[in-house]
Amino acid sequence: MKRKIIVVGLGLVLTACGYVGHNGAVSPASTQMAHNGAQSQGLGQQAKISGKNINNEQVARREIYHFDFDRTVLKGNDIAHIEKQARYLAAHPNARIVLFGHTDERGSREYNVGLGENRAKSVANLLRLDGVRPLQIRVVSFGKEKPTAFAHNESAYRLNRRVELRYEDRA
Amino acid sequence: MKLYKKYLFPILFITLSFPYFAWATLELELTRGINKALAIALVPFADPQDLKIGAKLSNIIKHDLQNSGQFRVLDASRFRQFPHSSQDVNYHYWRKLGADNLVVGQILPVSENQYQVLFQLLDAVGSQRIIMAKQFSVSKALLRPLAHRISDSIYEALTGVRGIFSTRIAYVLVKRTPGLATRYVLEVADADGHNPHTLLKSTEPIMSPAWSPGGDRLAYVSFEDKRAKIYIVDVATGRRQAVSSFSGINGAPAWSPDGTQLAVVLSRKSHPNLYLLDIATKRLKRLTHGRSITTEPSWAPDGKSLIFTSDRGGGPQIYRLHLGAARIERLTYVGRYNARGSFTSDGEHIVFQHRENGMFNIAVLDLATGRMRILTHAGHDESPSLAPNDRMLIYATQYTGMGVLSVVSLDGKIHWRLPSREGIVQEPVWSPFTV
């Protein structure tokens, strides 16, 4: 309960500050070093499937979170994964991710682009609450344009309502 | 007549400057017809050199007039007389067959690649007079556009309404092959689906194509760099420029009636809102504010207001922004989901996507009376786009699980579907009148 209040409190503070939009282009490498003095490697050299160990925690380089119809609320299980990503990203300020927002096939296309962005932003907000810098996050909404399931039923809709987190390889 | 000369060069240029793809062309299936229609007899054009062109021309005209829903084209296999000029016409015979009107014509080769085409539109019932007589000289490549031009002339002479048979459509074709990357294609075709030409191929989505008021350019959204950008492409040359690539959403471009501005949707400052983009100067003017999803702008024909979709009231509804007064009024009150609206050219009606009992259909709203009519009933209908004569609209729907395009008349009486292609067809937009 206490943790929830702290999260909400931080949320209010951040909301009052206004969402600082990422300026579109992927920023060039930051000159900041990781906090504990350890060298951070360019992500391009990482193994394809799993990420590097940090404090014995592995983070997936690609992760998907799902949503209920017409909602941008994150589910408990996904929140735990997102917070794990946040810890990695906060510890590696040069790491960059993209959040791709998606919706199911119902409704108008451009309105769904807006919905997909809302979903991706709710993940972004949680990451930022946990110390990830805005520069590390890019949000793209595909609306309903890139489904992964193609049936016209609720099972397919549920799979398509998602946000994909992906690490961007540094140029 | 020199009418054909106006579009001779542009059409020739377009036909020659695009690579031709051998995809199956869209064909038309009439799904529902109407009883009261003008009965018209299209006598196959006399083709003295047996070039087969006469029959081809007549066939195109027949499909055009039939699909308008306002003509019943008599079955030519019943004809026992084949006049090619009014002086050879036995009106009694054609009245007995049930024709209100008669079209006769002939085609003569002039030189290697040049043909002379003459036709007459006759009144079989009333005064038995020649309503219209025209003569053209065209190259082989322009025979199909000429047939459409003749259909337009006949249609306009008999209904008083301008024909749309020489207009075009643009749409997105999505091809999914298991094991391969999905391919998205932006295509332009004749209004009957023939002659598709590719403007853009991509492995990322293409959305929201929009014709410029002159019908010479298309704006669209492309995700080709894994981010949304708005482009404008010159349809004849294929040359394009990116005009909006801000951070976040760049979406739903809508041309102002004078063609100098695009209303666009940007989320760079927070939530998706409407902006005006001056195409020449790239200057931006913000139109709406707030924390809702505000999108899908569409201009009133007089350029003084815009309608748009917004969930500022809870769910998506259509609102109108009066630009001068900066006043916003809500337009849709029936149902909890109304989106993607656009105006008829008299500014008095809007067509839009409407949800009822979980089903998405196309509806039309009379702005003066507030009366709404539902035009379609398949339940998966979206992206309505009006023909420039306001008589019909094209929209995207599903048929046996595949995305296809359909056309419905605004009085709801005529309805036809373009059959499935080698992929999903979506987001159709009907071009304005050109030439």
Coordinates of C-alpha atoms in Angstrom, one line a residue:
Chain A
M1 CA 0.0 0.0 0.0
K2 CA 2.8 2.4 1.0
R3 CA 4.6 1.6 -2.2
K4 CA 1.5 2.4 -4.2
I5 CA 1.2 5.8 -2.6
I6 CA 4.8 6.6 -3.3
V7 CA 4.3 5.5 -6.9
V8 CA 1.2 7.6 -7.3
G9 CA 2.9 10.6 -5.6
L10 CA 5.9 10.4 -7.9
G11 CA 3.4 10.1 -10.7
L12 CA 1.7 13.3 -9.8
V13 CA 5.0 15.1 -9.5
L14 CA 6.1 13.9 -12.9
T15 CA 2.7 14.7 -14.5
A16 CA 2.9 18.2 -13.1
C17 CA 6.3 18.7 -14.7
G18 CA 4.8 17.7 -18.0
Y19 CA 5.8 14.9 -20.3
V20 CA 9.1 15.8 -21.9
G21 CA 8.8 14.4 -25.4
H22 CA 11.7 12.7 -27.0
N23 CA 12.8 14.8 -29.9
G24 CA 12.5 12.1 -32.5
A25 CA 16.1 11.4 -33.6
V26 CA 18.0 8.8 -31.6
S27 CA 20.5 10.9 -29.6
P28 CA 24.2 10.5 -30.1
A29 CA 26.1 8.6 -27.4
S30 CA 25.9 10.3 -24.0
T31 CA 29.1 11.1 -22.2
Q32 CA 27.8 9.9 -18.9
M33 CA 29.4 7.0 -17.3
A34 CA 27.5 4.3 -15.4
H35 CA 27.2 5.1 -11.7
N36 CA 29.5 2.5 -10.3
G37 CA 32.3 3.3 -12.7
A38 CA 32.0 0.1 -14.7
Q39 CA 32.4 0.3 -18.4
S40 CA 29.2 0.0 -20.5
Q41 CA 29.4 -1.9 -23.7
G42 CA 27.7 -0.9 -26.9
L43 CA 24.6 -3.0 -27.2
G44 CA 25.6 -4.1 -30.7
Q45 CA 28.0 -6.6 -29.3
Q46 CA 25.4 -8.3 -27.1
A47 CA 24.2 -11.8 -27.6
K48 CA 21.0 -11.9 -29.6
I49 CA 18.5 -13.4 -27.2
S50 CA 19.3 -12.6 -23.7
G51 CA 20.8 -9.4 -22.3
K52 CA 23.7 -8.9 -20.0
N53 CA 23.7 -9.8 -16.3
I54 CA 23.3 -6.9 -14.0
N55 CA 23.2 -7.7 -10.3
N56 CA 22.5 -11.3 -11.4
E57 CA 19.3 -10.1 -13.2
Q58 CA 18.9 -11.0 -16.9
V59 CA 16.7 -8.7 -19.0
A60 CA 15.1 -9.7 -22.3
R61 CA 16.0 -7.5 -25.2
R62 CA 12.5 -7.8 -26.4
E63 CA 9.4 -8.0 -24.3
I64 CA 5.6 -7.8 -24.9
Y65 CA 3.0 -6.5 -22.5
H66 CA -0.7 -7.0 -23.0
F67 CA -3.8 -4.9 -22.3
D68 CA -7.5 -5.2 -21.8
F69 CA -9.9 -3.8 -24.4
D70 CA -9.9 0.0 -24.5
R71 CA -7.6 0.2 -21.5
T72 CA -4.1 1.5 -21.0
V73 CA -3.8 -0.2 -17.6
L74 CA -0.8 -2.4 -17.0
K75 CA -1.1 -5.9 -15.5
G76 CA 0.8 -6.8 -12.4
N77 CA 2.9 -9.5 -14.0
D78 CA 4.0 -7.0 -16.8
I79 CA 4.7 -4.3 -14.2
A80 CA 7.3 -6.6 -12.6
H81 CA 9.0 -7.1 -16.0
I82 CA 8.9 -3.5 -16.8
E83 CA 10.5 -2.6 -13.5
K84 CA 13.3 -5.0 -14.2
Q85 CA 13.9 -3.3 -17.5
A86 CA 13.8 0.0 -15.7
R87 CA 16.6 -1.1 -13.4
Y88 CA 18.8 -2.2 -16.3
L89 CA 18.1 1.0 -18.2
A90 CA 18.7 3.3 -15.3
A91 CA 22.0 1.5 -14.7
H92 CA 23.0 1.8 -18.4
P93 CA 22.2 5.3 -19.5
N94 CA 23.5 4.6 -23.1
A95 CA 21.0 1.9 -23.6
R96 CA 18.1 2.9 -25.8
I97 CA 14.7 1.2 -26.2
V98 CA 11.7 1.7 -28.5
L99 CA 8.2 1.1 -27.2
F100 CA 5.8 0.0 -30.1
G101 CA 2.1 0.5 -29.2
H102 CA -0.5 -1.7 -30.9
T103 CA -4.3 -2.2 -30.8
D104 CA -6.7 -4.9 -32.0
E105 CA -8.4 -4.5 -35.4
R106 CA -11.6 -2.8 -34.2
G107 CA -12.4 0.8 -34.9
S108 CA -10.9 3.6 -37.0
R109 CA -7.2 3.4 -38.0
E110 CA -6.0 6.8 -36.9
Y111 CA -7.9 6.7 -33.6
N112 CA -6.2 3.4 -32.9
V113 CA -2.8 5.1 -33.5
G114 CA -3.7 7.3 -30.6
L115 CA -4.8 4.4 -28.5
G116 CA -1.6 2.5 -29.2
E117 CA 0.5 5.6 -28.3
N118 CA -1.4 5.8 -25.0
R119 CA -0.5 2.2 -24.2
A120 CA 3.2 2.7 -25.1
K121 CA 3.3 5.9 -23.0
S122 CA 1.9 4.1 -19.9
V123 CA 4.9 1.8 -20.1
A124 CA 7.2 4.8 -20.7
N125 CA 5.7 6.6 -17.7
L126 CA 6.4 3.6 -15.5
L127 CA 10.0 3.3 -16.7
R128 CA 10.6 7.0 -16.1
L129 CA 9.1 6.7 -12.6
D130 CA 11.8 4.1 -12.0
G131 CA 14.6 6.4 -13.2
V132 CA 14.9 5.8 -16.9
R133 CA 15.8 9.0 -18.7
P134 CA 13.4 10.3 -21.4
L135 CA 16.2 10.2 -24.0
Q136 CA 16.4 6.5 -23.6
I137 CA 12.8 5.9 -24.6
R138 CA 11.3 6.3 -28.0
V139 CA 7.5 5.7 -28.5
V140 CA 6.0 4.6 -31.8
S141 CA 2.4 3.6 -32.3
F142 CA 1.4 1.3 -35.1
G143 CA -2.3 1.4 -34.1
K144 CA -3.9 -1.6 -35.7
E145 CA -1.6 -1.8 -38.7
K146 CA 0.7 -4.6 -37.4
P147 CA -1.3 -7.4 -35.8
T148 CA 0.4 -10.6 -34.8
A149 CA -2.8 -12.6 -34.8
F150 CA -5.1 -12.5 -37.8
A151 CA -8.4 -14.1 -36.7
H152 CA -11.4 -11.9 -36.2
N153 CA -12.2 -13.0 -32.6
E154 CA -11.5 -12.1 -29.1
S155 CA -8.4 -14.4 -28.8
A156 CA -6.7 -12.6 -31.6
Y157 CA -7.8 -9.2 -30.3
R158 CA -6.2 -10.0 -26.9
L159 CA -2.9 -10.9 -28.5
N160 CA -2.9 -7.8 -30.7
R161 CA -3.5 -5.3 -27.8
R162 CA 0.1 -5.0 -26.8
V163 CA 3.2 -2.9 -26.3
E164 CA 6.5 -4.3 -27.5
L165 CA 9.7 -3.1 -25.9
R166 CA 12.8 -3.5 -28.0
Y167 CA 16.4 -2.4 -27.5
E168 CA 17.8 -0.3 -30.2
D169 CA 21.2 -1.2 -31.5
R170 CA 23.6 1.7 -31.3
A171 CA 24.9 2.8 -34.7
Chain B
M1 CA -14.7 17.9 -80.2
K2 CA -11.4 18.7 -78.4
L3 CA -12.3 17.5 -75.0
Y4 CA -10.0 14.5 -75.1
K5 CA -7.0 16.8 -75.8
K6 CA -7.2 18.2 -72.2
Y7 CA -6.1 14.9 -70.7
L8 CA -4.3 13.4 -73.7
F9 CA -0.9 14.5 -72.5
P10 CA -1.3 13.8 -68.7
I11 CA -2.9 10.4 -69.3
L12 CA -0.2 9.4 -71.8
F13 CA 2.5 10.6 -69.5
I14 CA 1.1 8.6 -66.6
T15 CA 0.6 5.5 -68.6
L16 CA 4.1 5.6 -69.9
S17 CA 5.9 6.7 -66.8
F18 CA 4.8 3.9 -64.5
P19 CA 6.1 0.4 -64.5
Y20 CA 3.1 -1.9 -65.2
F21 CA 2.5 -4.7 -62.8
A22 CA 0.8 -7.9 -63.9
W23 CA -1.5 -8.2 -60.9
A24 CA -5.0 -9.3 -61.5
T25 CA -7.2 -6.2 -61.9
L26 CA -10.1 -5.7 -59.6
E27 CA -13.4 -6.8 -61.1
L28 CA -16.8 -5.7 -60.1
E29 CA -19.6 -7.8 -58.6
L30 CA -23.0 -6.3 -58.4
T31 CA -24.4 -7.4 -55.1
R32 CA -27.7 -5.5 -55.1
G33 CA -29.4 -3.6 -57.9
I34 CA -32.4 -1.3 -58.2
N35 CA -35.7 -1.6 -60.0
K36 CA -36.3 1.8 -61.3
A37 CA -33.6 2.7 -63.7
L38 CA -33.3 4.2 -67.2
A39 CA -33.3 1.4 -69.7
I40 CA -30.5 2.0 -72.2
A41 CA -29.6 0.0 -75.2
L42 CA -25.9 0.1 -76.0
V43 CA -25.5 -1.0 -79.6
P44 CA -22.0 -2.5 -80.0
F45 CA -20.0 0.2 -81.8
A46 CA -19.6 -0.7 -85.5
D47 CA -16.1 -1.9 -86.1
P48 CA -15.9 -2.2 -89.9
Q49 CA -12.3 -3.5 -89.7
D50 CA -13.2 -6.1 -87.1
L51 CA -10.7 -4.7 -84.6
K52 CA -12.7 -6.0 -81.6
I53 CA -12.3 -2.5 -80.2
G54 CA -15.9 -1.6 -80.8
A55 CA -17.0 -4.4 -78.5
K56 CA -14.4 -3.6 -75.9
L57 CA -15.5 0.1 -75.8
S58 CA -19.2 -0.9 -75.5
N59 CA -18.3 -3.3 -72.7
I60 CA -16.6 -0.7 -70.6
I61 CA -19.5 1.8 -71.1
K62 CA -21.9 -1.0 -70.1
H63 CA -20.1 -1.7 -66.8
D64 CA -19.8 2.0 -66.0
L65 CA -23.5 2.7 -66.5
Q66 CA -24.7 -0.5 -64.8
N67 CA -22.6 0.1 -61.7
S68 CA -23.9 3.6 -61.3
G69 CA -27.2 1.9 -60.3
Q70 CA -29.1 4.4 -62.4
F71 CA -29.2 2.5 -65.7
R72 CA -30.5 -0.9 -66.7
V73 CA -28.4 -1.8 -69.7
L74 CA -30.3 -4.1 -72.1
D75 CA -28.8 -7.4 -73.0
A76 CA -27.1 -7.0 -76.3
S77 CA -27.5 -10.7 -77.2
R78 CA -31.2 -9.9 -77.8
F79 CA -30.5 -7.3 -80.5
R80 CA -31.4 -8.1 -84.1
Q81 CA -30.6 -4.7 -85.5
F82 CA -27.2 -3.0 -85.3
P83 CA -27.4 0.7 -86.4
H84 CA -24.3 2.7 -86.1
S85 CA -25.8 6.1 -86.8
S86 CA -29.2 7.8 -86.1
Q87 CA -30.3 7.6 -89.7
D88 CA -30.2 3.8 -89.5
V89 CA -32.3 3.7 -86.4
N90 CA -35.8 2.1 -86.4
Y91 CA -37.1 3.6 -83.2
H92 CA -40.2 1.4 -83.1
Y93 CA -37.9 -1.6 -82.8
W94 CA -36.0 -0.2 -79.8
R95 CA -39.1 1.0 -78.0
K96 CA -40.5 -2.5 -78.3
L97 CA -37.3 -3.9 -76.7
G98 CA -38.0 -1.5 -73.8
A99 CA -35.3 1.0 -74.3
D100 CA -35.7 4.6 -73.1
N101 CA -32.4 5.6 -74.7
L102 CA -30.1 4.2 -77.4
V103 CA -26.4 4.6 -77.9
V104 CA -24.9 4.0 -81.4
G105 CA -21.4 4.5 -82.6
Q106 CA -18.5 3.4 -84.7
I107 CA -14.8 3.2 -84.7
L108 CA -12.5 3.7 -87.7
P109 CA -8.8 3.3 -87.8
V110 CA -7.1 6.5 -89.1
S111 CA -3.5 5.3 -89.1
E112 CA -1.3 2.7 -87.5
N113 CA -2.1 3.6 -83.9
Q114 CA -4.8 6.2 -84.3
Y115 CA -8.6 5.7 -84.2
Q116 CA -11.6 7.8 -84.9
V117 CA -14.5 7.1 -82.6
L118 CA -18.0 8.6 -83.2
F119 CA -21.1 8.0 -81.0
Q120 CA -24.6 9.3 -80.7
L121 CA -26.9 9.3 -77.7
L122 CA -30.6 9.0 -78.8
D123 CA -33.9 9.4 -77.2
A124 CA -35.9 6.3 -78.1
V125 CA -39.2 7.2 -76.5
G126 CA -40.0 10.9 -76.5
S127 CA -38.9 13.2 -79.3
Q128 CA -36.7 10.5 -81.0
R129 CA -34.0 13.1 -81.3
I130 CA -30.3 13.1 -81.0
I131 CA -29.4 14.1 -77.5
M132 CA -25.7 14.1 -78.1
A133 CA -23.2 13.4 -80.9
K134 CA -19.5 13.4 -80.4
Q135 CA -16.3 12.5 -82.3
F136 CA -12.9 11.7 -81.0
S137 CA -9.5 10.8 -82.4
V138 CA -7.3 8.8 -80.0
S139 CA -4.4 6.5 -79.9
K140 CA -4.8 2.8 -78.8
A141 CA -3.6 3.5 -75.3
L142 CA -6.3 6.1 -74.7
L143 CA -9.2 3.9 -75.8
R144 CA -10.1 2.8 -72.2
P145 CA -10.0 6.4 -70.9
L146 CA -12.1 7.4 -73.9
A147 CA -14.8 4.8 -73.1
H148 CA -15.0 6.2 -69.5
R149 CA -15.3 9.7 -71.0
I150 CA -18.2 8.5 -73.1
S151 CA -19.8 7.0 -70.1
D152 CA -19.4 10.3 -68.3
S153 CA -21.1 12.2 -71.2
I154 CA -24.0 9.8 -71.3
Y155 CA -24.5 9.8 -67.6
E156 CA -24.4 13.5 -67.3
A157 CA -26.7 14.1 -70.3
L158 CA -29.4 11.7 -68.8
T159 CA -29.1 12.4 -65.1
G160 CA -27.9 16.0 -64.9
V161 CA -25.1 14.8 -62.6
R162 CA -21.4 14.7 -63.5
G163 CA -20.1 11.2 -64.0
I164 CA -17.2 9.7 -62.0
F165 CA -16.1 7.1 -64.5
S166 CA -12.9 9.0 -65.3
T167 CA -11.9 9.4 -61.7
R168 CA -9.4 7.3 -59.7
I169 CA -9.0 5.6 -56.4
A170 CA -6.0 5.2 -54.2
Y171 CA -5.7 2.5 -51.5
V172 CA -3.3 0.4 -49.5
L173 CA -2.7 -3.3 -50.4
V174 CA -1.3 -5.5 -47.6
K175 CA 0.3 -8.8 -48.7
R176 CA 1.1 -11.3 -45.9
T177 CA 3.1 -14.4 -46.9
P178 CA 4.0 -16.9 -44.1
G179 CA 7.7 -16.8 -43.5
L180 CA 8.2 -13.5 -45.4
A181 CA 8.0 -9.9 -44.3
T182 CA 4.6 -8.3 -44.8
R183 CA 4.5 -6.0 -47.8
Y184 CA 2.5 -2.8 -47.9
V185 CA 1.8 -1.1 -51.2
L186 CA 0.2 2.2 -52.0
E187 CA -1.6 2.0 -55.3
V188 CA -3.6 4.2 -57.6
A189 CA -6.2 2.7 -60.0
D190 CA -9.1 3.7 -62.2
A191 CA -12.4 4.1 -60.3
D192 CA -13.4 0.7 -61.6
G193 CA -10.2 -0.9 -60.3
H194 CA -8.4 -1.3 -63.6
N195 CA -4.8 -0.1 -64.3
P196 CA -3.4 -0.3 -60.8
H197 CA -0.1 1.6 -60.4
T198 CA 2.3 1.4 -57.5
L199 CA 3.4 4.6 -55.8
L200 CA 5.2 3.1 -52.8
K201 CA 6.2 -0.4 -51.6
S202 CA 7.3 -0.9 -48.0
T203 CA 7.9 -3.5 -45.4
E204 CA 6.3 -1.2 -42.8
P205 CA 2.8 0.2 -42.7
I206 CA 1.4 2.8 -45.0
M207 CA -1.7 4.7 -43.9
S208 CA -4.2 7.5 -44.6
P209 CA -3.7 8.3 -48.3
A210 CA -5.3 11.7 -49.2
W211 CA -5.8 13.2 -52.6
S212 CA -4.9 16.9 -53.1
P213 CA -7.8 19.0 -54.3
G214 CA -6.4 19.0 -57.9
G215 CA -6.0 15.2 -57.9
D216 CA -2.3 15.5 -58.8
R217 CA -0.7 14.7 -55.5
L218 CA -1.3 12.3 -52.6
A219 CA -0.4 12.8 -49.0
Y220 CA 0.1 9.7 -46.9
V221 CA 1.7 8.3 -43.7
S222 CA 4.6 5.9 -44.0
F223 CA 6.3 4.0 -41.2
E224 CA 9.3 3.0 -43.4
D225 CA 11.9 4.2 -40.9
K226 CA 10.0 2.5 -38.1
R227 CA 8.5 5.9 -37.2
A228 CA 5.5 7.8 -38.6
K229 CA 6.2 10.4 -41.3
I230 CA 3.9 12.2 -43.6
Y231 CA 4.9 12.4 -47.3
I232 CA 3.5 14.2 -50.3
V233 CA 4.0 12.4 -53.7
D234 CA 3.4 13.8 -57.1
V235 CA 1.2 11.0 -58.7
A236 CA 2.4 11.5 -62.3
T237 CA 6.2 11.6 -61.5
G238 CA 6.4 9.6 -58.3
R239 CA 8.6 12.4 -56.8
R240 CA 7.9 12.8 -53.1
Q241 CA 9.0 14.9 -50.1
A242 CA 8.6 14.3 -46.4
V243 CA 6.6 17.1 -44.9
S244 CA 6.1 16.1 -41.3
S245 CA 8.5 14.0 -39.3
F246 CA 8.1 15.3 -35.7
S247 CA 8.6 13.1 -32.7
G248 CA 5.6 11.0 -31.9
I249 CA 2.6 10.7 -34.1
N250 CA 2.5 12.3 -37.6
G251 CA -0.9 11.3 -38.9
A252 CA -4.1 11.7 -40.8
P253 CA -3.1 14.4 -43.4
A254 CA -6.0 16.3 -44.8
W255 CA -5.7 18.9 -47.6
S256 CA -7.3 22.3 -47.3
P257 CA -9.7 23.0 -50.2
D258 CA -7.2 25.5 -51.7
G259 CA -4.4 22.9 -51.5
T260 CA -1.9 25.1 -49.6
Q261 CA -2.2 23.5 -46.2
L262 CA -2.4 20.1 -44.6
A263 CA -4.3 19.6 -41.3
V264 CA -2.2 16.9 -39.5
V265 CA -2.2 15.1 -36.2
L266 CA 0.9 15.5 -34.0
S267 CA 1.6 14.2 -30.5
R268 CA 5.0 16.0 -30.2
K269 CA 3.7 18.2 -27.4
S270 CA 1.9 15.4 -25.5
H271 CA -1.4 14.1 -26.7
P272 CA -2.5 13.7 -30.4
N273 CA -3.9 17.1 -31.5
L274 CA -4.6 18.9 -34.7
Y275 CA -2.2 21.2 -36.4
L276 CA -2.2 23.2 -39.6
L277 CA 0.9 22.7 -41.7
D278 CA 1.6 25.2 -44.5
I279 CA 3.0 23.1 -47.2
A280 CA 5.3 25.7 -48.8
T281 CA 6.7 27.3 -45.6
K282 CA 6.4 24.3 -43.3
R283 CA 5.0 26.6 -40.6
L284 CA 2.9 24.9 -38.0
K285 CA -0.2 26.3 -36.3
R286 CA -1.8 24.4 -33.4
L287 CA -5.5 24.0 -33.7
T288 CA -6.6 21.9 -30.7
H289 CA -5.4 21.3 -27.2
G290 CA -6.1 18.9 -24.4
R291 CA -5.4 15.4 -23.1
S292 CA -7.7 13.4 -25.4
I293 CA -7.0 11.6 -28.7
T294 CA -8.0 14.2 -31.3
T295 CA -7.4 13.0 -34.8
E296 CA -8.8 12.4 -38.4
P297 CA -9.3 16.0 -39.5
S298 CA -11.5 16.6 -42.6
W299 CA -12.2 20.0 -44.2
A300 CA -15.6 21.5 -45.0
P301 CA -15.7 22.5 -48.7
D302 CA -15.6 26.2 -47.9
G303 CA -12.4 25.8 -45.9
K304 CA -13.9 27.5 -42.9
S305 CA -14.2 24.5 -40.6
L306 CA -12.9 21.1 -39.9
I307 CA -14.5 18.0 -38.5
F308 CA -12.5 15.6 -36.5
T309 CA -12.6 12.6 -34.2
S310 CA -12.0 13.0 -30.5
D311 CA -12.6 11.1 -27.3
R312 CA -12.6 14.2 -25.2
G313 CA -16.2 13.3 -24.2
G314 CA -15.3 9.8 -23.2
G315 CA -15.5 7.7 -26.4
P316 CA -14.7 8.7 -30.0
Q317 CA -17.2 11.2 -31.4
I318 CA -17.1 13.6 -34.3
Y319 CA -16.7 17.3 -33.6
R320 CA -16.5 20.4 -35.7
L321 CA -14.0 23.2 -35.3
H322 CA -15.0 26.6 -36.8
L323 CA -11.6 28.1 -37.6
G324 CA -12.6 31.8 -37.5
A325 CA -14.4 31.7 -34.1
A326 CA -12.2 28.9 -32.8
R327 CA -15.4 27.3 -31.6
I328 CA -15.9 23.5 -31.3
E329 CA -19.3 21.8 -31.4
R330 CA -20.1 18.1 -31.2
L331 CA -21.9 16.6 -34.2
T332 CA -22.6 13.0 -33.3
Y333 CA -24.8 12.0 -30.5
V334 CA -26.1 8.6 -31.5
G335 CA -24.0 5.6 -30.4
R336 CA -20.7 5.6 -28.4
Y337 CA -18.3 5.4 -31.3
N338 CA -18.3 7.7 -34.3
A339 CA -15.2 8.4 -36.3
R340 CA -13.5 9.2 -39.6
G341 CA -16.0 11.7 -40.9
S342 CA -15.9 13.6 -44.2
F343 CA -18.1 16.1 -45.9
T344 CA -20.3 15.9 -49.1
S345 CA -19.3 18.7 -51.5
D346 CA -22.3 20.8 -50.6
G347 CA -21.2 20.8 -47.0
E348 CA -24.6 19.6 -45.8
H349 CA -23.9 15.9 -44.9
I350 CA -21.1 13.9 -43.4
V351 CA -20.3 10.3 -43.9
F352 CA -18.5 8.4 -41.2
Q353 CA -17.8 5.1 -39.3
H354 CA -20.4 4.3 -36.7
R355 CA -20.6 1.5 -34.2
E356 CA -23.8 0.0 -32.9
N357 CA -24.0 -3.2 -30.8
G358 CA -20.4 -3.9 -31.5
M359 CA -20.8 -3.6 -35.3
F360 CA -19.0 -1.0 -37.3
N361 CA -20.9 0.4 -40.3
I362 CA -20.9 3.4 -42.5
A363 CA -23.5 6.1 -41.8
V364 CA -24.5 9.5 -43.2
L365 CA -25.6 12.4 -41.1
D366 CA -27.7 15.4 -42.3
L367 CA -26.2 18.3 -40.5
A368 CA -29.2 20.5 -40.6
T369 CA -31.8 18.0 -39.3
G370 CA -29.5 15.7 -37.3
R371 CA -31.0 12.7 -39.0
M372 CA -28.6 9.7 -39.4
R373 CA -29.0 6.8 -41.8
I374 CA -26.9 3.6 -41.7
L375 CA -25.8 2.7 -45.2
T376 CA -23.9 -0.6 -44.7
H377 CA -24.5 -3.6 -42.6
A378 CA -21.6 -6.0 -42.8
G379 CA -20.4 -5.0 -39.3
H380 CA -16.6 -4.6 -40.2
D381 CA -17.0 -1.5 -42.3
E382 CA -14.5 1.4 -42.2
S383 CA -12.7 4.2 -44.1
P384 CA -15.6 5.7 -46.1
S385 CA -14.7 8.0 -49.0
L386 CA -17.2 9.9 -51.2
A387 CA -17.1 10.0 -54.9
P388 CA -16.7 13.6 -56.1
N389 CA -20.3 13.7 -57.4
D390 CA -21.5 12.7 -53.9
R391 CA -23.7 9.9 -55.4
M392 CA -21.7 7.0 -54.0
L393 CA -18.9 6.2 -51.6
I394 CA -16.2 3.5 -51.4
Y395 CA -15.2 1.9 -48.2
A396 CA -13.3 -1.0 -46.7
T397 CA -15.0 -4.2 -45.4
Q398 CA -14.4 -7.9 -45.0
Y399 CA -15.6 -10.6 -47.2
T400 CA -14.9 -14.3 -46.3
G401 CA -12.4 -13.0 -43.8
M402 CA -10.4 -11.0 -46.4
G403 CA -10.2 -7.2 -46.6
V404 CA -11.9 -5.9 -49.7
L405 CA -13.4 -2.6 -51.1
S406 CA -17.1 -2.0 -51.6
V407 CA -19.1 0.8 -53.1
V408 CA -22.5 1.9 -51.9
S409 CA -24.8 4.6 -53.2
L410 CA -25.8 7.3 -50.8
D411 CA -29.5 6.4 -51.3
G412 CA -28.5 2.9 -50.2
K413 CA -30.0 1.4 -53.3
I414 CA -27.0 0.2 -55.2
H415 CA -24.2 -1.8 -53.6
W416 CA -21.3 -3.6 -55.2
R417 CA -18.1 -5.2 -54.1
L418 CA -14.7 -5.4 -55.7
P419 CA -13.5 -9.0 -55.3
S420 CA -10.6 -10.0 -53.2
R421 CA -7.1 -9.5 -54.4
E422 CA -3.8 -11.2 -53.6
G423 CA -3.9 -9.4 -50.3
I424 CA -5.9 -7.2 -48.0
V425 CA -7.2 -4.0 -49.6
Q426 CA -7.8 -1.1 -47.2
E427 CA -8.1 2.7 -46.8
P428 CA -9.6 3.6 -50.2
V429 CA -9.8 7.2 -51.2
W430 CA -11.7 8.5 -54.2
S431 CA -10.0 11.2 -56.3
P432 CA -11.6 14.5 -57.0
F433 CA -12.7 15.3 -60.6
T434 CA -9.7 16.0 -62.8
V435 CA -9.8 17.3 -66.4

